[in-house]
CSV table of C-alpha atoms in Angstrom, one decimal:
chain,number,residue,atom,x,y,z
O,1,GLY,CA,-80.0,-40.1,185.5
O,2,ASP,CA,-76.4,-41.5,184.2
O,3,ARG,CA,-77.6,-44.5,182.3
O,4,ILE,CA,-76.7,-44.5,178.8
O,5,PRO,CA,-79.0,-46.3,176.8
O,6,SER,CA,-77.7,-49.6,175.0
O,7,ARG,CA,-78.0,-49.8,170.8
O,8,ILE,CA,-76.5,-51.8,168.0
O,9,TYR,CA,-74.0,-50.6,165.8
O,10,PRO,CA,-72.2,-52.5,162.9
O,11,VAL,CA,-68.5,-51.8,163.0
O,12,LYS,CA,-65.4,-52.5,161.0
O,13,ILE,CA,-62.0,-53.4,162.1
O,14,GLN,CA,-59.7,-50.7,162.3
O,15,ALA,CA,-57.0,-52.3,164.2
O,16,LEU,CA,-55.5,-55.6,165.5
O,17,GLU,CA,-52.2,-55.6,167.3
O,18,ARG,CA,-50.8,-58.5,169.8
O,19,LEU,CA,-50.0,-56.5,173.1
O,20,THR,CA,-48.4,-59.5,174.7
O,21,ASP,CA,-48.5,-63.1,173.9
O,22,ASP,CA,-52.3,-63.9,174.9
O,23,ILE,CA,-53.5,-60.6,174.5
O,24,VAL,CA,-55.0,-58.6,171.4
O,25,GLY,CA,-56.0,-55.2,171.3
O,26,LEU,CA,-58.9,-54.7,169.0
O,27,SER,CA,-60.5,-51.4,167.7
O,28,VAL,CA,-63.2,-51.2,165.5
O,29,VAL,CA,-64.6,-48.2,163.8
O,30,THR,CA,-68.7,-47.0,164.4
O,31,PRO,CA,-70.0,-45.7,160.6
O,32,ARG,CA,-69.8,-42.2,160.4
O,33,ASN,CA,-72.2,-39.9,162.7
O,34,GLN,CA,-72.7,-42.6,165.1
O,35,VAL,CA,-70.3,-42.5,168.2
O,36,LEU,CA,-70.9,-44.7,170.9
O,37,SER,CA,-71.5,-42.9,174.2
O,38,TRP,CA,-70.4,-44.6,177.7
O,39,HIS,CA,-69.4,-44.6,180.8
O,40,GLY,CA,-65.6,-45.8,181.5
O,41,GLY,CA,-65.7,-49.1,182.7
O,42,GLN,CA,-68.8,-50.6,181.0
O,43,TYR,CA,-68.4,-53.6,178.0
O,44,ALA,CA,-69.7,-53.9,175.0
O,45,THR,CA,-70.9,-57.1,173.1
O,46,LEU,CA,-69.6,-58.0,170.1
O,47,LYS,CA,-71.1,-60.3,167.7
O,48,GLN,CA,-69.0,-62.3,164.9
O,49,GLY,CA,-70.6,-63.1,161.1
O,50,ALA,CA,-71.0,-67.1,162.3
O,51,GLY,CA,-72.8,-66.4,165.5
O,52,LEU,CA,-70.0,-66.0,167.6
O,53,VAL,CA,-71.0,-63.6,170.7
O,54,ARG,CA,-68.5,-62.3,173.5
O,55,HIS,CA,-68.8,-59.5,176.5
O,56,TYR,CA,-65.6,-57.6,176.6
O,57,SER,CA,-65.0,-54.4,178.7
O,58,ILE,CA,-64.4,-51.3,176.7
O,59,ALA,CA,-60.9,-49.8,177.2
O,60,ASN,CA,-61.5,-46.7,175.4
O,61,VAL,CA,-64.0,-44.3,173.1
O,62,ASP,CA,-62.3,-42.3,170.8
O,63,PRO,CA,-65.4,-39.6,169.7
O,64,ALA,CA,-63.1,-38.0,167.3
O,65,SER,CA,-62.0,-41.0,164.9
O,66,ARG,CA,-65.4,-43.1,166.4
O,67,GLN,CA,-62.7,-46.0,167.2
O,68,ILE,CA,-63.6,-48.4,170.2
O,69,ASP,CA,-60.9,-49.9,171.5
O,70,PHE,CA,-60.5,-53.7,173.1
O,71,HIS,CA,-58.0,-55.7,175.0
O,72,ILE,CA,-58.7,-59.1,174.7
O,73,LYS,CA,-57.2,-62.0,177.0
O,74,LEU,CA,-56.7,-65.3,173.8
O,75,VAL,CA,-58.2,-68.4,175.8
O,76,GLU,CA,-56.8,-71.6,174.9
O,77,GLY,CA,-59.9,-73.3,172.9
O,78,GLY,CA,-62.0,-70.1,172.8
O,79,ALA,CA,-63.7,-69.9,169.7
O,80,PHE,CA,-63.5,-65.9,169.3
O,81,SER,CA,-60.1,-66.1,170.3
O,82,ALA,CA,-59.7,-68.8,167.7
O,83,TRP,CA,-60.6,-66.7,165.0
O,84,LEU,CA,-59.1,-63.5,166.6
O,85,ARG,CA,-55.7,-65.4,166.3
O,86,GLU,CA,-56.4,-66.7,162.6
O,87,THR,CA,-58.9,-65.5,160.5
O,88,ALA,CA,-59.9,-61.9,161.6
O,89,LYS,CA,-58.4,-58.9,160.0
O,90,VAL,CA,-58.4,-55.0,159.2
O,91,GLY,CA,-61.8,-54.7,157.2
O,92,ASP,CA,-63.6,-57.3,158.8
O,93,LEU,CA,-67.4,-56.0,160.3
O,94,LEU,CA,-68.6,-57.2,163.5
O,95,GLN,CA,-72.0,-56.4,165.7
O,96,LEU,CA,-71.7,-54.2,168.5
O,97,GLU,CA,-74.3,-54.0,171.1
O,98,GLY,CA,-73.6,-50.9,174.0
O,99,PRO,CA,-72.8,-49.9,176.2
O,100,LEU,CA,-73.6,-52.5,178.8
O,101,GLY,CA,-72.7,-52.8,182.8
O,102,ARG,CA,-73.5,-50.5,185.8
O,103,PHE,CA,-69.2,-51.0,186.4
O,104,HIS,CA,-68.6,-47.3,186.0
O,105,TRP,CA,-67.1,-44.1,188.1
O,106,ARG,CA,-70.0,-42.7,190.2
O,107,SER,CA,-68.9,-39.6,192.4
O,108,LEU,CA,-68.3,-40.6,195.9
O,109,GLN,CA,-66.6,-38.9,199.1
O,110,ALA,CA,-64.2,-40.9,200.6
O,111,SER,CA,-60.5,-40.0,202.0
O,112,ARG,CA,-59.5,-43.2,200.2
O,113,THR,CA,-60.3,-45.4,197.3
O,114,TRP,CA,-58.8,-48.9,196.8
O,115,LEU,CA,-58.9,-50.3,193.3
O,116,PHE,CA,-57.4,-54.1,192.6
O,117,ALA,CA,-57.4,-55.7,189.3
O,118,THR,CA,-55.5,-59.1,187.9
O,119,GLY,CA,-54.8,-59.4,184.2
O,120,THR,CA,-57.2,-58.3,181.3
O,121,GLY,CA,-59.7,-57.2,184.8
O,122,ILE,CA,-57.3,-53.9,184.3
O,123,VAL,CA,-59.5,-52.9,181.3
O,124,PRO,CA,-62.9,-51.4,183.0
O,125,ILE,CA,-60.2,-49.7,186.1
O,126,TYR,CA,-58.0,-48.1,183.4
O,127,ALA,CA,-61.3,-46.9,181.1
O,128,MET,CA,-62.7,-45.5,184.6
O,129,LEU,CA,-59.5,-43.7,185.7
O,130,HIS,CA,-59.0,-42.2,182.0
O,131,ALA,CA,-62.2,-41.0,181.5
O,132,ALA,CA,-62.8,-39.4,185.2
O,133,THR,CA,-63.4,-36.1,186.0
O,134,PRO,CA,-61.0,-34.0,187.9
O,135,ASP,CA,-63.7,-33.5,190.7
O,136,GLN,CA,-64.8,-37.2,190.5
O,137,ILE,CA,-61.1,-38.0,191.4
O,138,ARG,CA,-60.7,-35.3,193.8
O,139,ASP,CA,-63.9,-37.0,195.8
O,140,ALA,CA,-62.3,-40.3,195.7
O,141,GLY,CA,-59.7,-39.0,197.6
O,142,LYS,CA,-56.6,-40.6,197.7
O,143,ILE,CA,-56.5,-43.3,195.5
O,144,GLU,CA,-54.5,-46.5,195.7
O,145,LEU,CA,-54.6,-49.3,192.3
O,146,VAL,CA,-53.4,-52.5,192.8
O,147,TRP,CA,-52.7,-54.5,189.3
O,148,GLY,CA,-51.9,-58.4,189.7
O,149,ASN,CA,-50.0,-60.4,187.1
O,150,ARG,CA,-48.3,-63.7,187.0
O,151,TYR,CA,-45.4,-62.2,185.1
O,152,VAL,CA,-43.6,-58.8,184.5
O,153,ARG,CA,-44.6,-59.5,180.8
O,154,ASP,CA,-48.0,-59.4,180.9
O,155,ALA,CA,-48.4,-56.4,182.6
O,156,TYR,CA,-48.7,-54.8,179.3
O,157,LEU,CA,-50.6,-51.1,180.7
O,158,ASP,CA,-47.7,-50.6,183.1
O,159,GLU,CA,-46.4,-47.9,181.1
O,160,ARG,CA,-49.5,-46.1,180.9
O,161,LEU,CA,-50.3,-46.8,184.4
O,162,ARG,CA,-47.4,-45.3,185.5
O,163,GLU,CA,-48.2,-42.0,183.9
O,164,LEU,CA,-51.9,-42.0,184.6
O,165,SER,CA,-50.3,-42.4,188.4
O,166,LYS,CA,-48.4,-39.2,187.9
O,167,GLN,CA,-51.3,-37.1,186.4
O,168,LEU,CA,-53.6,-38.3,188.8
O,169,GLY,CA,-51.3,-38.1,191.8
O,170,MET,CA,-52.7,-41.8,192.5
O,171,GLY,CA,-50.4,-44.9,194.4
O,172,TYR,CA,-49.8,-47.9,192.0
O,173,THR,CA,-48.5,-51.2,192.9
O,174,THR,CA,-47.6,-53.3,190.4
O,175,VAL,CA,-47.9,-57.4,192.1
O,176,PHE,CA,-46.3,-60.5,190.1
């Protein structure tokens, strides 16, 4: 019963921001009166006009502004990465299909819940925690999040995760 049907949206790039040397924050916006419904943890397919198609976890959806955020790791030699790095600009149009995937918060009765991620693999977990209801957080028991990165400079969400851990009463550890 908690499945949200996937739809195709024309979206416009709202913002491009370097989060680290090799991670780009991409924000797109859907047309007026079209808001992407989703469960934190799901992903979307982005299609660029030249036929480049890639799947990315959704970091956040703001229904009020219709903005959808992605954190994209730039891959050396990657066609979509090259397009993002060299050509993409605010106002460019993309096609988005979503939401996709079944990796999202489910209600569970647990005494402890461990969450592990490395690099941008934190995105769906961050999205799930951010969107979780107080009942879901309570039912998960003591939540422990462990986020691994190669270097301290790669922990671009550290401040937000520390804040979230305080709000949710969750354990949070970074590993380098």
